[in-house]
PDB file of C-alpha atoms and ligand atoms in Angstrom:
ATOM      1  CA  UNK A   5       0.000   0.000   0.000  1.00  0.00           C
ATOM      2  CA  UNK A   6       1.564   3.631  -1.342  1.00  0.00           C
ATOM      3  CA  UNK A   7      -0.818   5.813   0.118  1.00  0.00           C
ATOM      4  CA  UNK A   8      -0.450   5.777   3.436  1.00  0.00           C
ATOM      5  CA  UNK A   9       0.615   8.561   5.991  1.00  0.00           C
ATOM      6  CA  UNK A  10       2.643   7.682   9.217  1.00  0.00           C
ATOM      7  CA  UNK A  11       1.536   9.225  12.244  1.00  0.00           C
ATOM      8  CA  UNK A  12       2.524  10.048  15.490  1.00  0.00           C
ATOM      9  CA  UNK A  13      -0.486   9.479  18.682  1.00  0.00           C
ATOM     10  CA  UNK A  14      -1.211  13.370  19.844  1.00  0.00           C
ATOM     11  CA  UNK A  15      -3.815  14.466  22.453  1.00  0.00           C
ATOM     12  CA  UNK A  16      -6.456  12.532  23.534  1.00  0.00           C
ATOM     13  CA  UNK A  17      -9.463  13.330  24.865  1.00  0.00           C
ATOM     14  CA  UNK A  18     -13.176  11.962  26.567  1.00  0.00           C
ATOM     15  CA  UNK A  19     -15.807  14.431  26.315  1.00  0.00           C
ATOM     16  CA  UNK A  20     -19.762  14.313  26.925  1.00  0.00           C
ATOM     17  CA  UNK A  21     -21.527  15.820  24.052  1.00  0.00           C
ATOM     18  CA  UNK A  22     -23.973  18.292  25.402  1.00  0.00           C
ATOM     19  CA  UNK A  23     -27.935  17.971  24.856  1.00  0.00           C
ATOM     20  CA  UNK A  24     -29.286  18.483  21.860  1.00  0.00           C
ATOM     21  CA  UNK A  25     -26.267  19.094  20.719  1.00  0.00           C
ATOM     22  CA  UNK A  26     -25.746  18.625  16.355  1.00  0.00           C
ATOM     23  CA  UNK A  27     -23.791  15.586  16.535  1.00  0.00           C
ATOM     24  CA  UNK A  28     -21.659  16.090  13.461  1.00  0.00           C
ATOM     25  CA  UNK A  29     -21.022  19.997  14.140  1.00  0.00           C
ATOM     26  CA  UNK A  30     -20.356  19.811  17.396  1.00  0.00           C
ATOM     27  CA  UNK A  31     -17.280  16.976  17.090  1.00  0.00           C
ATOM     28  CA  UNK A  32     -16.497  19.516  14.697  1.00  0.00           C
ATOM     29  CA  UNK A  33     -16.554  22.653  16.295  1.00  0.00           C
ATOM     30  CA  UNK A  34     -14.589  21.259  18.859  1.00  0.00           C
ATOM     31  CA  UNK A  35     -11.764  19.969  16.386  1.00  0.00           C
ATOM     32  CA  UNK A  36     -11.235  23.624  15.225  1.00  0.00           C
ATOM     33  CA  UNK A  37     -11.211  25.162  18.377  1.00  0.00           C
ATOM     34  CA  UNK A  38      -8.715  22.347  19.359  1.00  0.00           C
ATOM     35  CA  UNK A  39      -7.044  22.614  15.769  1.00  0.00           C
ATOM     36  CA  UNK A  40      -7.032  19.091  15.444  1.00  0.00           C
ATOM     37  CA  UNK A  41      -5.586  18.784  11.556  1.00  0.00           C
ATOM     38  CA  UNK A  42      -5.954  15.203  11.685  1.00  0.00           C
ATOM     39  CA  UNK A  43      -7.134  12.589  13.979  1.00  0.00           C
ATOM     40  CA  UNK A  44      -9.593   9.635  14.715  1.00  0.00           C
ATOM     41  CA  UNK A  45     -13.310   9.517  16.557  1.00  0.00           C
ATOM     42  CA  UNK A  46     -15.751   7.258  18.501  1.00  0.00           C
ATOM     43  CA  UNK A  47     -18.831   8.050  19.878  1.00  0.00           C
ATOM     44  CA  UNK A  48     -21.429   6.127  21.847  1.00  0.00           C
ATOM     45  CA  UNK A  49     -24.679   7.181  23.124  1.00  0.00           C
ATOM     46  CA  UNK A  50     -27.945   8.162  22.100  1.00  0.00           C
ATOM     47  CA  UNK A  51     -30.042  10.707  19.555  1.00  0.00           C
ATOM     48  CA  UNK A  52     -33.195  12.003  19.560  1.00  0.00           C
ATOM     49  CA  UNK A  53     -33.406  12.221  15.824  1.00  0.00           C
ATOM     50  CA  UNK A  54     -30.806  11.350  12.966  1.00  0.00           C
ATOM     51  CA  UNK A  55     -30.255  12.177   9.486  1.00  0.00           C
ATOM     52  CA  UNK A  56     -28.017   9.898   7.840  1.00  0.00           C
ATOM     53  CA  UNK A  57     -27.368   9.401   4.237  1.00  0.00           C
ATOM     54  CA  UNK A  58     -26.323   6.641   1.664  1.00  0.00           C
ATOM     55  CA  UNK A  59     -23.834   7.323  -1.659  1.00  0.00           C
ATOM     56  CA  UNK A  60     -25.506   6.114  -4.480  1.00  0.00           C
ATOM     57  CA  UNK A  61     -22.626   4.923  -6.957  1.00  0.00           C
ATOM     58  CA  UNK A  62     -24.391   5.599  -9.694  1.00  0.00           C
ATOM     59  CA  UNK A  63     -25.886   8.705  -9.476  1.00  0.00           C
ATOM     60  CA  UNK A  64     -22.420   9.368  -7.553  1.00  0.00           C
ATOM     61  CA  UNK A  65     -24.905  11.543  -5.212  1.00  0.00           C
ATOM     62  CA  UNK A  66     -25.804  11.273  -1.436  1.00  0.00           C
ATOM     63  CA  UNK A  67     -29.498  10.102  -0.866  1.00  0.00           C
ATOM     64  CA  UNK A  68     -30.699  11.390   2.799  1.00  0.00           C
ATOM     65  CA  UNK A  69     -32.789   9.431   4.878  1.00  0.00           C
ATOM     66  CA  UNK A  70     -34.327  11.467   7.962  1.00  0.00           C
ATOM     67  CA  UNK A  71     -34.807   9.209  11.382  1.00  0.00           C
ATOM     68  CA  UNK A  72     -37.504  10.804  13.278  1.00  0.00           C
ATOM     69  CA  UNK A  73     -37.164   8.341  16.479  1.00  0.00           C
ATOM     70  CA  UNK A  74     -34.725   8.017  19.593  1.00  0.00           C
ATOM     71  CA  UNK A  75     -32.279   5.906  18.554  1.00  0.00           C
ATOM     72  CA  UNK A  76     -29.051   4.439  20.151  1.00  0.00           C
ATOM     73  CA  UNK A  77     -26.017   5.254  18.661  1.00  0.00           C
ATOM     74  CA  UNK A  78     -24.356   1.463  18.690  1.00  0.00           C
ATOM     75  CA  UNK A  79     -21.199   2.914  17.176  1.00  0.00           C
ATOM     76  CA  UNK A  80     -19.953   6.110  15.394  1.00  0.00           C
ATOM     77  CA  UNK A  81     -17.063   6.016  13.928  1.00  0.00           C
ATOM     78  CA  UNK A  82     -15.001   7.889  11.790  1.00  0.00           C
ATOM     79  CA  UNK A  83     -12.000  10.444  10.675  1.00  0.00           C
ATOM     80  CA  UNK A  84     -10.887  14.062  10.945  1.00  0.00           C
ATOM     81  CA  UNK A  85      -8.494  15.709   7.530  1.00  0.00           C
ATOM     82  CA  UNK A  86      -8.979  18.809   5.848  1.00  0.00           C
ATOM     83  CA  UNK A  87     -11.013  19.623   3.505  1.00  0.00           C
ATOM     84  CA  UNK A  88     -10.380  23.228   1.485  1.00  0.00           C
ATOM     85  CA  UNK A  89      -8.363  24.468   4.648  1.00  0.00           C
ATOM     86  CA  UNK A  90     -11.769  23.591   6.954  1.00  0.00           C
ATOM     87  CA  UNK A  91     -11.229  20.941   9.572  1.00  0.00           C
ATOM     88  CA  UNK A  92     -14.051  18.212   8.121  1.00  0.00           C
ATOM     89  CA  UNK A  93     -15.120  14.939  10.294  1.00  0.00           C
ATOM     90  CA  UNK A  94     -16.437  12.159   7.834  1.00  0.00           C
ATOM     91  CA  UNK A  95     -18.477   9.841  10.136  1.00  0.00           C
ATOM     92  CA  UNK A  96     -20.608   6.594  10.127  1.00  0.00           C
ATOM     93  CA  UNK A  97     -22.918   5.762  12.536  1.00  0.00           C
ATOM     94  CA  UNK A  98     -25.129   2.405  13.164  1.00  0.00           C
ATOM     95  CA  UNK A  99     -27.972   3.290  14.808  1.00  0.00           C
ATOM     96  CA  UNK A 100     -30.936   0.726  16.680  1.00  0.00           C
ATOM     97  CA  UNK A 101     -34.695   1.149  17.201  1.00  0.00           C
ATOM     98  CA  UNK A 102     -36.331   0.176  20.462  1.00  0.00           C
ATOM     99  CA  UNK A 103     -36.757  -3.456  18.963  1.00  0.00           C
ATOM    100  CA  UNK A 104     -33.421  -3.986  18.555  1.00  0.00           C
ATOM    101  CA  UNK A 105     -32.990  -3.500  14.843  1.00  0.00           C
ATOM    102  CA  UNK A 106     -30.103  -1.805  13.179  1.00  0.00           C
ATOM    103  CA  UNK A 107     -29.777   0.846  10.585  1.00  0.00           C
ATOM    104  CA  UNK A 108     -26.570   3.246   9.834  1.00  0.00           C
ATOM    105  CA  UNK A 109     -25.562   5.743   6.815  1.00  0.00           C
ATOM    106  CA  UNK A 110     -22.985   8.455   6.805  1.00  0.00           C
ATOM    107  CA  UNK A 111     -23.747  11.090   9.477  1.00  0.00           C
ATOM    108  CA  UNK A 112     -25.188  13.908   8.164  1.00  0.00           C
ATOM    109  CA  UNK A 113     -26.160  17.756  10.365  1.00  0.00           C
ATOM    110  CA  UNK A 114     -29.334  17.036  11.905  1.00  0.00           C
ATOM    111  CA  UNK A 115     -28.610  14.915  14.290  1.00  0.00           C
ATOM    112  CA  UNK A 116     -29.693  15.306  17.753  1.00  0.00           C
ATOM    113  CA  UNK A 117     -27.581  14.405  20.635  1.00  0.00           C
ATOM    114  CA  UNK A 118     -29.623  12.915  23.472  1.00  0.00           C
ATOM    115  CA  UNK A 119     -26.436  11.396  25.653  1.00  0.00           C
ATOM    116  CA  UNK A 120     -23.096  10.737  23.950  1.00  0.00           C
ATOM    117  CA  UNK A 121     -19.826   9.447  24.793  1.00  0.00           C
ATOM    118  CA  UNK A 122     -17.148  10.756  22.580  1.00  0.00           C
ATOM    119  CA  UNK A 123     -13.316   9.506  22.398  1.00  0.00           C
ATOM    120  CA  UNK A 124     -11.194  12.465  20.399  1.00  0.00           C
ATOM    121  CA  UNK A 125      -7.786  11.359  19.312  1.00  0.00           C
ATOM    122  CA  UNK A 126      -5.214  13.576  17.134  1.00  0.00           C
ATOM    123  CA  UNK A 127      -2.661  12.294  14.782  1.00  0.00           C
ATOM    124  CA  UNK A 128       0.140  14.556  14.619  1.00  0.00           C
ATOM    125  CA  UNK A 129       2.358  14.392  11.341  1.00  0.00           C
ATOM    126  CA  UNK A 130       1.121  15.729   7.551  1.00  0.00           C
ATOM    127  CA  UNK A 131      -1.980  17.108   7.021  1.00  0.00           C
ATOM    128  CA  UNK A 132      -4.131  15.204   5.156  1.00  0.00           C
ATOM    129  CA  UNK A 133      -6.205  16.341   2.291  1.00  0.00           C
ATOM    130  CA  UNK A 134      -9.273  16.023   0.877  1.00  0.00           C
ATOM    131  CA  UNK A 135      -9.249  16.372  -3.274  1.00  0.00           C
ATOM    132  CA  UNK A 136     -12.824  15.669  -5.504  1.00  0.00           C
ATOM    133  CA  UNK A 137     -11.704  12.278  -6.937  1.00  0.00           C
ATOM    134  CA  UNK A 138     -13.235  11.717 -10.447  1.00  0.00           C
ATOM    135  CA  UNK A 139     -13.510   8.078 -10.592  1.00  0.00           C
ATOM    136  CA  UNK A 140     -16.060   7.867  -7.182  1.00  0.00           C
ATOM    137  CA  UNK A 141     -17.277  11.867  -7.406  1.00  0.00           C
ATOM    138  CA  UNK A 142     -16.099  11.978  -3.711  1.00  0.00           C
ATOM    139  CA  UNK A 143     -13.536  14.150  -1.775  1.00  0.00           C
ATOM    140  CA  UNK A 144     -11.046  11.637  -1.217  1.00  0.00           C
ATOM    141  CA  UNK A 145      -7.715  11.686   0.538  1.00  0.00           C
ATOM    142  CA  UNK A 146      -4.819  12.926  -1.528  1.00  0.00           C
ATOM    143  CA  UNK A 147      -1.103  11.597  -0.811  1.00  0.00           C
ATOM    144  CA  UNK A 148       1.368  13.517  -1.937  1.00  0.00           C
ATOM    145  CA  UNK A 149       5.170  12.357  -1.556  1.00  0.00           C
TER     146      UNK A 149
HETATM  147 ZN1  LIG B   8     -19.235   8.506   4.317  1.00  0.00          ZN
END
């Protein structure tokens, strides 16, 4: 594998995201106040609504699908690089209903924070970019040696 980055382990952090709190902005408000240029998250917990989308390949456009229901947040995982100079988290999250079920997308703004549980780690070494890749139509990570 070429295009890889080596990184060093930088700050670490535990946080509890606030109450109705946007779960996407909010992780990344706080990585450009911290000025996080590159780093990892998790997040457990819970939302009281979700909007989460899906990448259609062929249209190579994002179809939203808007959760109106509490749901648990079974895992949320995801990275932090740069996208146009502005810190950008791209996150996944698999969410459950009350019955157990599971359902998950790519986070999207929108959704509510009812408790979370977020673990914040930085990567210190080169920045990493996003660049619109025309083979997928997505903002890929760039290496350059
Ligand atoms: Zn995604």
């Amino acid at each position: 594998m070429h295009i890889v980055h080596e990184y060093q382990q930088g700050r670490k952090w535990m946080a509890r995201l606030p109450y109705e709190a946007d779960l996407l902005l909010e992780l990344e408000s706080f990585a450009t106040i911290q000025k996080i240029r590159v780093g990892s998250i998790r997040v457990i917990g819970a939302v009281k609504k979700a909007v989460i989308s899906y990448y259609d390949q062929y249209k190579k456009e994002y179809r939203t699908i808007n959760l109106e229901e509490h749901l648990e947040i079974l895992s949320c995982i995801g990275s932090l690089s740069l996208k146009d100079e502005v810190i950008k988290a791209h996150l996944h999250i698999t969410l459950s209903r009350d019955d157990g079920s599971c359902l998950g997308g790519h986070l999207m703004p929108g959704t509510l924070v009812f408790a979370g549980e977020a673990m914040i780690e930085e990567f210190t070494g080169p920045d990493l970019l996003r660049i619109f890749d025309e083979q997928t139509g997505l903002p890929l990570w760039e290496f350059r040696s």
